[in-house]
Short mmCIF file of C-alpha atoms in Angstrom, two decimals:
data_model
loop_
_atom_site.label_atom_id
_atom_site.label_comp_id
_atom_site.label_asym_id
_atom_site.label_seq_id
_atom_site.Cartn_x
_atom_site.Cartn_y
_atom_site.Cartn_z
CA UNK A 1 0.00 0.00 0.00
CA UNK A 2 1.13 3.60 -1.05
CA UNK A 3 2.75 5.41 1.95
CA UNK A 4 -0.37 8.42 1.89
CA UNK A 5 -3.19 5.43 1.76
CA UNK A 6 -1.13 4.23 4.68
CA UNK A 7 -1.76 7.13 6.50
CA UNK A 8 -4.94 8.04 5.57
CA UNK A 9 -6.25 4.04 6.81
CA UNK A 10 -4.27 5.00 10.45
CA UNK A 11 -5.96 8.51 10.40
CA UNK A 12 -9.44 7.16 9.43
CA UNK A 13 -8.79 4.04 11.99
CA UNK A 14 -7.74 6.48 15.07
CA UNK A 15 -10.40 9.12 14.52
CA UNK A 16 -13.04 6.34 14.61
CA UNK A 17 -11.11 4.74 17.87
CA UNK A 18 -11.69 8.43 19.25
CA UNK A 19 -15.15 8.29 18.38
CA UNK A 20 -15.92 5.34 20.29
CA UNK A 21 -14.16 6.23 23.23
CA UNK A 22 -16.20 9.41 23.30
CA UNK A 23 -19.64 7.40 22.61
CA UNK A 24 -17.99 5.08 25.74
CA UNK A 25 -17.35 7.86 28.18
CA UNK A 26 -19.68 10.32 26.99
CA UNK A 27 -22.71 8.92 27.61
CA UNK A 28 -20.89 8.22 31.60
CA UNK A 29 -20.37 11.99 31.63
CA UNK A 30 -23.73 13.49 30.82
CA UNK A 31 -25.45 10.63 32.82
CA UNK A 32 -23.39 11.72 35.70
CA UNK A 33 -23.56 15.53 35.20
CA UNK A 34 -26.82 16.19 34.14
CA UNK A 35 -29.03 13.22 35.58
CA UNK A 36 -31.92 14.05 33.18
CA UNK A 37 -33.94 11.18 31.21
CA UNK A 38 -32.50 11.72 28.08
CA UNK A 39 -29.02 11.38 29.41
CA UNK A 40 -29.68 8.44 31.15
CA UNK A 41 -31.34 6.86 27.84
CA UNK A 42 -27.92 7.96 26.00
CA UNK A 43 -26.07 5.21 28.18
CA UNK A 44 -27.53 2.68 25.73
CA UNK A 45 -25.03 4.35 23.00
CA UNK A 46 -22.03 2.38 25.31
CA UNK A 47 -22.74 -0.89 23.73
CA UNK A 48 -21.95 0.70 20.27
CA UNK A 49 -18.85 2.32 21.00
CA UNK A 50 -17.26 -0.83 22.63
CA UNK A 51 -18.51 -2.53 19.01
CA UNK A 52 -17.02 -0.18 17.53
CA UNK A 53 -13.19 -0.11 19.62
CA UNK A 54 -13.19 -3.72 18.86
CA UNK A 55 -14.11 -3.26 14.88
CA UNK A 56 -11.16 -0.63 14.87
CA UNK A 57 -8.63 -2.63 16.43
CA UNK A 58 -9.15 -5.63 14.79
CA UNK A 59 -9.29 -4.03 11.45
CA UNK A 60 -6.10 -1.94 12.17
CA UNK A 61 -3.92 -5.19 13.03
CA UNK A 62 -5.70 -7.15 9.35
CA UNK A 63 -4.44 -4.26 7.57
CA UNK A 64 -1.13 -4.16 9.47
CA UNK A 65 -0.91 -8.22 8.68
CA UNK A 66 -1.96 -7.96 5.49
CA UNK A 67 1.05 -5.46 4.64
CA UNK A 68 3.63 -7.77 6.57
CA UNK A 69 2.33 -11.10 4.60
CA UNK A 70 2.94 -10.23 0.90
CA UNK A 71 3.03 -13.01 -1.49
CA UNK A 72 5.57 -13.71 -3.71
CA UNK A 73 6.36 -15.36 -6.95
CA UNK A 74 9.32 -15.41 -8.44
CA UNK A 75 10.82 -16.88 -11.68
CA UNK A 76 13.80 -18.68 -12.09
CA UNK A 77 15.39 -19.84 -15.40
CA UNK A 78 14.23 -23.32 -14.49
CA UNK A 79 11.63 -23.18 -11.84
CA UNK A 80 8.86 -20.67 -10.42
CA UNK A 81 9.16 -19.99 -6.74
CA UNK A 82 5.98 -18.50 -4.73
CA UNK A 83 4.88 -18.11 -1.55
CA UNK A 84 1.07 -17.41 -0.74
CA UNK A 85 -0.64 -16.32 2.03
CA UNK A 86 -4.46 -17.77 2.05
CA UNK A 87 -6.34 -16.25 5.13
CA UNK A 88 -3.31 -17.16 8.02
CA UNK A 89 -2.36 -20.53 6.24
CA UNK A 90 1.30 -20.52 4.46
CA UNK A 91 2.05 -21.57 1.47
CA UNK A 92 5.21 -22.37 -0.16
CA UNK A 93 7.16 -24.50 -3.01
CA UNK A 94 8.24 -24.37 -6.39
CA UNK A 95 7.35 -25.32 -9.54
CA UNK A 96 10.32 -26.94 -12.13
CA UNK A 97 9.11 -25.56 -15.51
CA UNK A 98 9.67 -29.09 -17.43
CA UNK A 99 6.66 -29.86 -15.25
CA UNK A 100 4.76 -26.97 -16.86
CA UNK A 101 3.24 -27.80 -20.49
CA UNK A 102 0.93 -24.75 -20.56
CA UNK A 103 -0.33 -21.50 -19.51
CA UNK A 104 -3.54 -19.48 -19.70
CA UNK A 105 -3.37 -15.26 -19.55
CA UNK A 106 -6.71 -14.67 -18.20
CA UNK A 107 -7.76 -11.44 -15.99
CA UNK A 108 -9.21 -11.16 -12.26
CA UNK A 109 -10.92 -8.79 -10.32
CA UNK A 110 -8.70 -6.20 -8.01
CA UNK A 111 -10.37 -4.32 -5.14
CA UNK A 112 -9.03 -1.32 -3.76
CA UNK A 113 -6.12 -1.24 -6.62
CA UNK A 114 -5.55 2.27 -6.47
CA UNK A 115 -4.14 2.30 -3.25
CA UNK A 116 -0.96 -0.18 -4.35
CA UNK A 117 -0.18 2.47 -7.54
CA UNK A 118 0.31 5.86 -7.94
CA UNK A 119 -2.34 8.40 -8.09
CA UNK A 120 -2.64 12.07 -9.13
CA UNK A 121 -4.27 14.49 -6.81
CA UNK A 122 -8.09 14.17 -6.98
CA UNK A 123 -7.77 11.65 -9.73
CA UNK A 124 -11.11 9.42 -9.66
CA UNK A 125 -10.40 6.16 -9.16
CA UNK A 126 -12.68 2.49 -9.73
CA UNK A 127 -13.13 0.41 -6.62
CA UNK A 128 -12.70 -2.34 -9.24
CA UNK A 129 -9.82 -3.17 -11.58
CA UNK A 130 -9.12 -5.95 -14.24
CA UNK A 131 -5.46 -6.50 -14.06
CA UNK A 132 -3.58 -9.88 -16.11
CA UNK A 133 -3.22 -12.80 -13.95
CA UNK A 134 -1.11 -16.38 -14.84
CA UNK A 135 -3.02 -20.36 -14.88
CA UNK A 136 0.31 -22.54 -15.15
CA UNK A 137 -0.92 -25.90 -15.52
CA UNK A 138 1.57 -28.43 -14.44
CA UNK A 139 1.71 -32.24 -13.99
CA UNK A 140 3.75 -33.95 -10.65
CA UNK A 141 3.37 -37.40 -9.51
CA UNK A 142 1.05 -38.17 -12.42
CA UNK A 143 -1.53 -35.76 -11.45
CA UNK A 144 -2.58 -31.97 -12.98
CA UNK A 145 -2.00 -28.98 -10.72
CA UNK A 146 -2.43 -25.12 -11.18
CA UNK A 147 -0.19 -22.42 -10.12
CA UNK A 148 -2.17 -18.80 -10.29
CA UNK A 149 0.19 -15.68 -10.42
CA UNK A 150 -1.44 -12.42 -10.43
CA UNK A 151 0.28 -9.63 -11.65
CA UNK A 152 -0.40 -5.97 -11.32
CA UNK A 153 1.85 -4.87 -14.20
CA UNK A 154 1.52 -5.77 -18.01
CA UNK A 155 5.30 -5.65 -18.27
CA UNK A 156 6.10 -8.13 -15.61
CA UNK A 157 3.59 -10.33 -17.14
CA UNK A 158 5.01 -10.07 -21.14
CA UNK A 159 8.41 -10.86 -19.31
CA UNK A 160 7.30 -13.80 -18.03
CA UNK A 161 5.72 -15.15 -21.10
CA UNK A 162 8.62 -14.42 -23.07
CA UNK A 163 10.52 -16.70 -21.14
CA UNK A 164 8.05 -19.57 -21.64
CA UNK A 165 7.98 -18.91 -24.98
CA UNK A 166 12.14 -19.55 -25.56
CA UNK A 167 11.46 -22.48 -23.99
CA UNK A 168 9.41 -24.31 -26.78
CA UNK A 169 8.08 -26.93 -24.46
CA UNK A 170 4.94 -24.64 -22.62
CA UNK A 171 2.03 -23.53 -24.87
CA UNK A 172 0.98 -20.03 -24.50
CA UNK A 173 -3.50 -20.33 -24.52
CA UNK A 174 -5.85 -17.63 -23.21
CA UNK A 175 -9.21 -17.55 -21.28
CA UNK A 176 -12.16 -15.45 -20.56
CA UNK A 177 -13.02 -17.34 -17.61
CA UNK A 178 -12.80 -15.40 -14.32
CA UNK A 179 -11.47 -18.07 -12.06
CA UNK A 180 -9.50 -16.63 -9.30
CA UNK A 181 -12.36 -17.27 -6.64
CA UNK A 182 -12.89 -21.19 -7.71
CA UNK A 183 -10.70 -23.99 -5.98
CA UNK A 184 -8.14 -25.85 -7.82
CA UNK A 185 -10.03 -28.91 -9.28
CA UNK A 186 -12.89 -25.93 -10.45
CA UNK A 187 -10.22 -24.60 -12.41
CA UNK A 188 -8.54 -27.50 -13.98
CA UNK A 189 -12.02 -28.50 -14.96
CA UNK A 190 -12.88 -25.16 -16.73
CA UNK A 191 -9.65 -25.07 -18.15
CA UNK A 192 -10.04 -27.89 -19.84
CA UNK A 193 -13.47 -26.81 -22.02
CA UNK A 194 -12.17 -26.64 -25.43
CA UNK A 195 -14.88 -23.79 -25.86
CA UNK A 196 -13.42 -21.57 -23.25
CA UNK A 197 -10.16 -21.59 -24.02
CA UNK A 198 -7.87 -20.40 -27.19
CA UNK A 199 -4.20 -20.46 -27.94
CA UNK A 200 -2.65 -17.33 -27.74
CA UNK A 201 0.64 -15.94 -30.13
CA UNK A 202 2.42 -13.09 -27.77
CA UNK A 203 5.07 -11.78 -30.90
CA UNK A 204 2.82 -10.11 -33.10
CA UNK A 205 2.15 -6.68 -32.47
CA UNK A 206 -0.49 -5.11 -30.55
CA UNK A 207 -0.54 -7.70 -27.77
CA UNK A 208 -3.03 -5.80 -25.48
CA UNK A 209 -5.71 -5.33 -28.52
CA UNK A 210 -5.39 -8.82 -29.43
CA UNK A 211 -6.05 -10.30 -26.29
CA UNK A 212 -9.15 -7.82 -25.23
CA UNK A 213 -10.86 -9.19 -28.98
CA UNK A 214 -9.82 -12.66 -28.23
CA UNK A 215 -11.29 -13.12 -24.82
CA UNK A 216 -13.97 -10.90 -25.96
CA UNK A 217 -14.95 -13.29 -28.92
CA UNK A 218 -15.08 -16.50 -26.09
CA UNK A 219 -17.50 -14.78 -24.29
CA UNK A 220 -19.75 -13.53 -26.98
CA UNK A 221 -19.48 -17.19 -28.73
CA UNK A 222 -20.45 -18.88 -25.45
CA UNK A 223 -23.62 -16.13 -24.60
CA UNK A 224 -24.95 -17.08 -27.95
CA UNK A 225 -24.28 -21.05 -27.43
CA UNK A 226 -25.90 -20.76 -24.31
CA UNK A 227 -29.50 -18.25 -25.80
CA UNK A 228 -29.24 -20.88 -28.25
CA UNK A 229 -29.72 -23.59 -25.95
CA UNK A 230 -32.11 -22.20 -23.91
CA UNK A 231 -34.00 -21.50 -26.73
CA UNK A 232 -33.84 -25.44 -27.43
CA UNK A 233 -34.80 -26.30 -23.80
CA UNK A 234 -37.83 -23.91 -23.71
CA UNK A 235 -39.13 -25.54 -27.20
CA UNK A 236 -38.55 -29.22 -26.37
CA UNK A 237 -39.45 -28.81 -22.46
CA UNK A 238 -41.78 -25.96 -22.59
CA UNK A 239 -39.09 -24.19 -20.61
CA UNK A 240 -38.02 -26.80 -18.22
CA UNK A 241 -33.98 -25.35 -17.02
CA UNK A 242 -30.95 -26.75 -19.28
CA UNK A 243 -29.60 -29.57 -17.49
CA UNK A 244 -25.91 -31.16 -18.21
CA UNK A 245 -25.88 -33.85 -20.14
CA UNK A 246 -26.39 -37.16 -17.40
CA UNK A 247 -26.00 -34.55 -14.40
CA UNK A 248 -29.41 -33.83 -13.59
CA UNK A 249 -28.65 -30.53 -12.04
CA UNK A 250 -28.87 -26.90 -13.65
CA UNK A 251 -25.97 -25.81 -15.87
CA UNK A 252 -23.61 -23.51 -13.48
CA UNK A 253 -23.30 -20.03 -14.48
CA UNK A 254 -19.85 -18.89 -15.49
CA UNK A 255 -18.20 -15.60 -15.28
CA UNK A 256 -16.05 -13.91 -18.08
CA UNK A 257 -14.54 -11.02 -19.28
CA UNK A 258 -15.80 -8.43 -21.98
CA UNK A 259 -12.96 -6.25 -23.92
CA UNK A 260 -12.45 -4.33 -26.51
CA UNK A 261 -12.48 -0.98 -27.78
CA UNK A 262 -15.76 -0.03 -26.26
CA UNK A 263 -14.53 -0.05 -22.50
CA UNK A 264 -14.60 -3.25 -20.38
CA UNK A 265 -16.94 -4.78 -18.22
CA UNK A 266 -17.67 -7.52 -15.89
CA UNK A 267 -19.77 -9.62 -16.87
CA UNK A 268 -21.80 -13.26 -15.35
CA UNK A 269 -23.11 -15.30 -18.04
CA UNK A 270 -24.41 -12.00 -20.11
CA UNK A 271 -26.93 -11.16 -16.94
CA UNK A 272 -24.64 -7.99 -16.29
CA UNK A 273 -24.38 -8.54 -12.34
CA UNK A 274 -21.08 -8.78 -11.25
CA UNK A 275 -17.60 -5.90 -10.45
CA UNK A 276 -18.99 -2.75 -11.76
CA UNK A 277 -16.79 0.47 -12.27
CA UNK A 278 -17.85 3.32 -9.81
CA UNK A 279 -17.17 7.05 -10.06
CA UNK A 280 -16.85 9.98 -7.48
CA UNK A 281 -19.57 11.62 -7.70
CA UNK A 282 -20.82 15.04 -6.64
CA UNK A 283 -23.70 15.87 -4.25
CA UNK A 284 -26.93 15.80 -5.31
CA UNK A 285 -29.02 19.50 -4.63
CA UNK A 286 -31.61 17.59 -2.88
CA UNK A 287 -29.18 16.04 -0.64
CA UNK A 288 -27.78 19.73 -0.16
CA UNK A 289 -31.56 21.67 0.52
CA UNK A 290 -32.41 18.48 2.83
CA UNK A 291 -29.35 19.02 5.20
CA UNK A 292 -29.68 22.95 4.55
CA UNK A 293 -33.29 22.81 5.71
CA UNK A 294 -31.78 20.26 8.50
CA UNK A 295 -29.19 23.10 9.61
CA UNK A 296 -31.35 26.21 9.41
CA UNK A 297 -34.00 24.47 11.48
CA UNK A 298 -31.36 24.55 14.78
CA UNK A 299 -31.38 28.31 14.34
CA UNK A 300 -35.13 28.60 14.28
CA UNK A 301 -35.69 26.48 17.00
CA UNK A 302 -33.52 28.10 19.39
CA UNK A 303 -35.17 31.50 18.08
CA UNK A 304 -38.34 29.94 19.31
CA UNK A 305 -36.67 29.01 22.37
CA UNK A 306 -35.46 32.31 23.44
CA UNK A 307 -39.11 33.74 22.34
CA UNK A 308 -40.27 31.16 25.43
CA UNK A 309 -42.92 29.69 22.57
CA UNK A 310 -40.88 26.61 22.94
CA UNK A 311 -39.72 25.02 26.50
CA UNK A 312 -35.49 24.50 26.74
CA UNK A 313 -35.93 20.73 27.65
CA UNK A 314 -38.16 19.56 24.42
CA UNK A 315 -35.80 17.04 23.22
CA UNK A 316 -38.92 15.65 21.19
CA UNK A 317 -38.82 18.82 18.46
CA UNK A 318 -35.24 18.05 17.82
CA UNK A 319 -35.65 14.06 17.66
CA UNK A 320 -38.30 15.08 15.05
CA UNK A 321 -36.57 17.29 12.79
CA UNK A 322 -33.80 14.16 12.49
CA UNK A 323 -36.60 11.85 11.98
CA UNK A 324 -37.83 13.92 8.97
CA UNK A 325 -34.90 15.24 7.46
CA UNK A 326 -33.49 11.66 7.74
CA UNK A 327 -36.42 9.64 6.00
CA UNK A 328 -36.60 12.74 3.45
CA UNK A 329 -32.99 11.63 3.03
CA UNK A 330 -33.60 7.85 2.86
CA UNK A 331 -35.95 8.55 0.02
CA UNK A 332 -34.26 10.66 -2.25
CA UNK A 333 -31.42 8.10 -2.54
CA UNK A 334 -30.52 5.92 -5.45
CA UNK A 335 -29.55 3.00 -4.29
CA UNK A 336 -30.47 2.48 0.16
CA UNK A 337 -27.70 1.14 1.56
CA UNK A 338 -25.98 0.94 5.24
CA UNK A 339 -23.96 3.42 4.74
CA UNK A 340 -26.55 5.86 4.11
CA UNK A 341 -27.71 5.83 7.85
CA UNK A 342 -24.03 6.15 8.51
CA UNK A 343 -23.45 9.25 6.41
CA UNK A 344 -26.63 10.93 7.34
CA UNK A 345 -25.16 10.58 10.92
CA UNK A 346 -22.30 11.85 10.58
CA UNK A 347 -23.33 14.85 9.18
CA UNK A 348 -25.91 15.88 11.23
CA UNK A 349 -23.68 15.38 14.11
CA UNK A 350 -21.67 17.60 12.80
CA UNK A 351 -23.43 20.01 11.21
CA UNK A 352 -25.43 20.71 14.38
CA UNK A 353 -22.22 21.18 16.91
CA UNK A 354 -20.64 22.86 15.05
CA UNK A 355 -23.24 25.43 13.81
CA UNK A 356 -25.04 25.83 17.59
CA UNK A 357 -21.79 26.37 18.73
CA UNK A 358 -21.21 29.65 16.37
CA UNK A 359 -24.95 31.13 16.98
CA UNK A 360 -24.64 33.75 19.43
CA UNK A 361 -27.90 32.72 20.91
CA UNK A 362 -26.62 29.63 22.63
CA UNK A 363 -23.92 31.59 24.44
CA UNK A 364 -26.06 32.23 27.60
CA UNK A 365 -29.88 31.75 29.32
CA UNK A 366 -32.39 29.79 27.59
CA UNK A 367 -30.36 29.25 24.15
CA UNK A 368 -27.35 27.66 25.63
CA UNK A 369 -29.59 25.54 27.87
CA UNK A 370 -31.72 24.62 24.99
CA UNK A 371 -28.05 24.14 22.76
CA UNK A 372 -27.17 21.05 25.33
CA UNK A 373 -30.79 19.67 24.91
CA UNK A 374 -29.78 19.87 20.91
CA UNK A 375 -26.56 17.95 21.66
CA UNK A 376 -28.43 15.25 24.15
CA UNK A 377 -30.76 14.54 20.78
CA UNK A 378 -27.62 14.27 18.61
CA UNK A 379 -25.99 11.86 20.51
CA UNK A 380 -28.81 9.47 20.17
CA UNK A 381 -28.94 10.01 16.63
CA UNK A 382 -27.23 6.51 15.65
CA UNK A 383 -30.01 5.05 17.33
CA UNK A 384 -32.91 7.12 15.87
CA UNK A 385 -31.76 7.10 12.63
CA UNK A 386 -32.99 3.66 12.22
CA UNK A 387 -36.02 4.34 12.75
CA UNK A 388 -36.52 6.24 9.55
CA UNK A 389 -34.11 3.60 7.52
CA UNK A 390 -35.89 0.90 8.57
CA UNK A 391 -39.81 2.88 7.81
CA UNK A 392 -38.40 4.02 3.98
CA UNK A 393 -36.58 0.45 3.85
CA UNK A 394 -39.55 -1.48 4.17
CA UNK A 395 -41.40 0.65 1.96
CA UNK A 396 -39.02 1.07 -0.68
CA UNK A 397 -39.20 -3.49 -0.59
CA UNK A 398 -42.96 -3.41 -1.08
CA UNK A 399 -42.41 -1.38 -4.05
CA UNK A 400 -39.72 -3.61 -5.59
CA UNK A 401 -36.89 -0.90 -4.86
CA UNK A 402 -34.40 -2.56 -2.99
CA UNK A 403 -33.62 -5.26 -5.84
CA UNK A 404 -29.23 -5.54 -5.70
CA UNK A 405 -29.57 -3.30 -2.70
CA UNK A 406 -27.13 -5.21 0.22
CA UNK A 407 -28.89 -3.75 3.46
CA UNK A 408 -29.29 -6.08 6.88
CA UNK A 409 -32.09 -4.85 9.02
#
């Protein structure tokens, strides 16, 4: 990992220790303080925070891991070296490359790429990228094996099969199939599909282009073998599922990759679910008037407080204006996810210290009084918000809007 994201994944980790702490002892504080309802009922947001510690420290020391277990393949004029890492399990050996008699250049899905490569400043970046990865098929002890070796590089990888190629003895084939995922026996037995697979020449010229309209070829050839048996299975079975032939269970779907020089996607047996390529994108206005409206509503509140129309202790008004803002929120978005109650948090939270504390009319009487009653409702904002997620959740699932959506209520 790149040095900044380094620091940025120890910044992001410590400030959300920090947070926890605070909703451990916080909660403590104002119970002991203030001894008011509302600060009792905030001791329920202790049971969070320790979650939370735990998730940060046990996340910190993965990542640290992670970095300290690299694995490594290396190649030798006569063998291939590696050492892998699969959860906490070591593995290590070598490969002698008169055991080799092919390989297949295939691609595989890397998450969180950009943070092992160098980046410009405010440079979007995919969550998602398809980088070249290695099938050496080998036999030892009478029995077929495969070595994967990813690469992140093109370079590395040409290097590599330039030095299979002087051999003469290792065939040079390439595949659509997105195997890294599948166990070893999986992808021996993909491998060897005739239909899946093609031989590969890495001298001629535009090596890149030629592989993208090669593998893009196997997959278009095998979506149309497969509409083309469906078609035959709905005519002859009045649409009874394609079986394998003396299996008696459902053809498996199969992933593979689509090139070429329209841009490159992910695809799983032509449904289009599968890695998808997302973009920074910019707030939306109603995201902006919704937490504007959120804001500006702390300023006439404590108006109304000072006024005496409204009493300093109604924690209720304050609770509401989270519970509509934060629906009003839930339904305006896209796609509902976790991590919209998260977000929505965090920036109330925020937004309300931080603007009550600038408004001269919480400095003294009945604004500042009302101000801490303001804070009180924030703090048991990650437990009201799901109140709102769950209500616009629910609804949205009635409606069939939550189809791909990955939320756990």
């Amino acid at each position: 990992m790149k040095p900044f994201y380094w620091i940025l994944t120890f910044e992001a980790l410590t400030l959300l220790s920090l947070s926890a702490l605070a909703l451990v002892l916080g909660p403590v504080y104002l119970a002991v303080t203030f001894r008011h309802f509302w600060s009792y009922l905030s001791l329920l947001l202790i049971i969070p925070g320790f979650w939370l510690i735990r998730f940060s420290i046990l996340t910190l020391k993965a990542y640290i891991w992670k970095n300290r277990h690299l694995d490594r393949y290396s190649l030798y004029e006569d063998e291939i070296r590696y050492l892998h890492y699969e959860q906490v399990e070591k593995e290590e050996g070598t490969v002698r490359l008169d055991e080799v008699d092919r390989v297949y250049i295939a691609y595989y899905v890397a998450q969180y790429h950009y943070a092992y490569k160098k980046t410009k400043w405010f440079q979007s970046q995919s969550v998602f990228h398809l980088l070249p990865m290695l099938y050496v098929r080998y036999r030892r002890d009478a029995q077929e094996r495969i070595l994967k070796v990813p690469f992140y590089e093109w370079p590395d990888l040409k290097k590599w099969l330039k030095h299979f190629k002087r051999r003469g003895s290792i065939e040079i084939w390439a595949t659509d199939l997105l195997l890294e995922q599948k166990t070893e026996a999986e992808q021996l037995s993909a491998l060897r599909e005739p239909l899946d697979t093609a031989p590969f020449d890495i001298e001629r010229k535009g090596f890149k282009k030629r592989l993208d309209n090669l593998l893009y070829g196997l997959g278009r050839k095998r979506s149309e073998r497969e509409r083309a048996e469906q078609d035959f299975a709905a005519g002859s079975t009045g649409g009874a599922k394609t079986m394998r032939a003396g299996s008696g269970t459902p053809q498996p779907q199969r992933q593979f990759y689509r090139g070429g020089a329209g841009g490159t996607t992910i695809r799983e047996n032509g449904s289009g679910q599968g890695a998808r390529q997302e973009s920074l994108r910019k707030p939306r206005m109603s995201t902006v008037v919704i937490f504007a409206l959120l804001f500006a509503s702390l300023y006439v509140l404590t108006g109304f407080v000072v006024d005496g129309r409204v009493s300093p202790d109604n924690m209720w008004l304050c609770i509401g204006c989270f519970l509509a803002a934060g629906a009003a929120y839930f339904v305006m978005a896209d796609r509902l996810t976790f991590w919209h109650a998260v977000r929505f948090t965090l920036t109330a939270f925020i937004g309300w210290v931080l603007i009550g504390a600038v408004m001269p009319l919480t400095d003294t009487g009945a604004g500042e009084e009302f101000y801490s009653t303001a804070i009180g409702a924030t703090i048991l904002l990650p437990l009201t918000v799901w109140l709102p997620f769950g209500m616009v959740w629910w609804i949205r699932r009635q409606f069939g809007l939550n189809e791909g959506e990955e939320v756990t209520l």
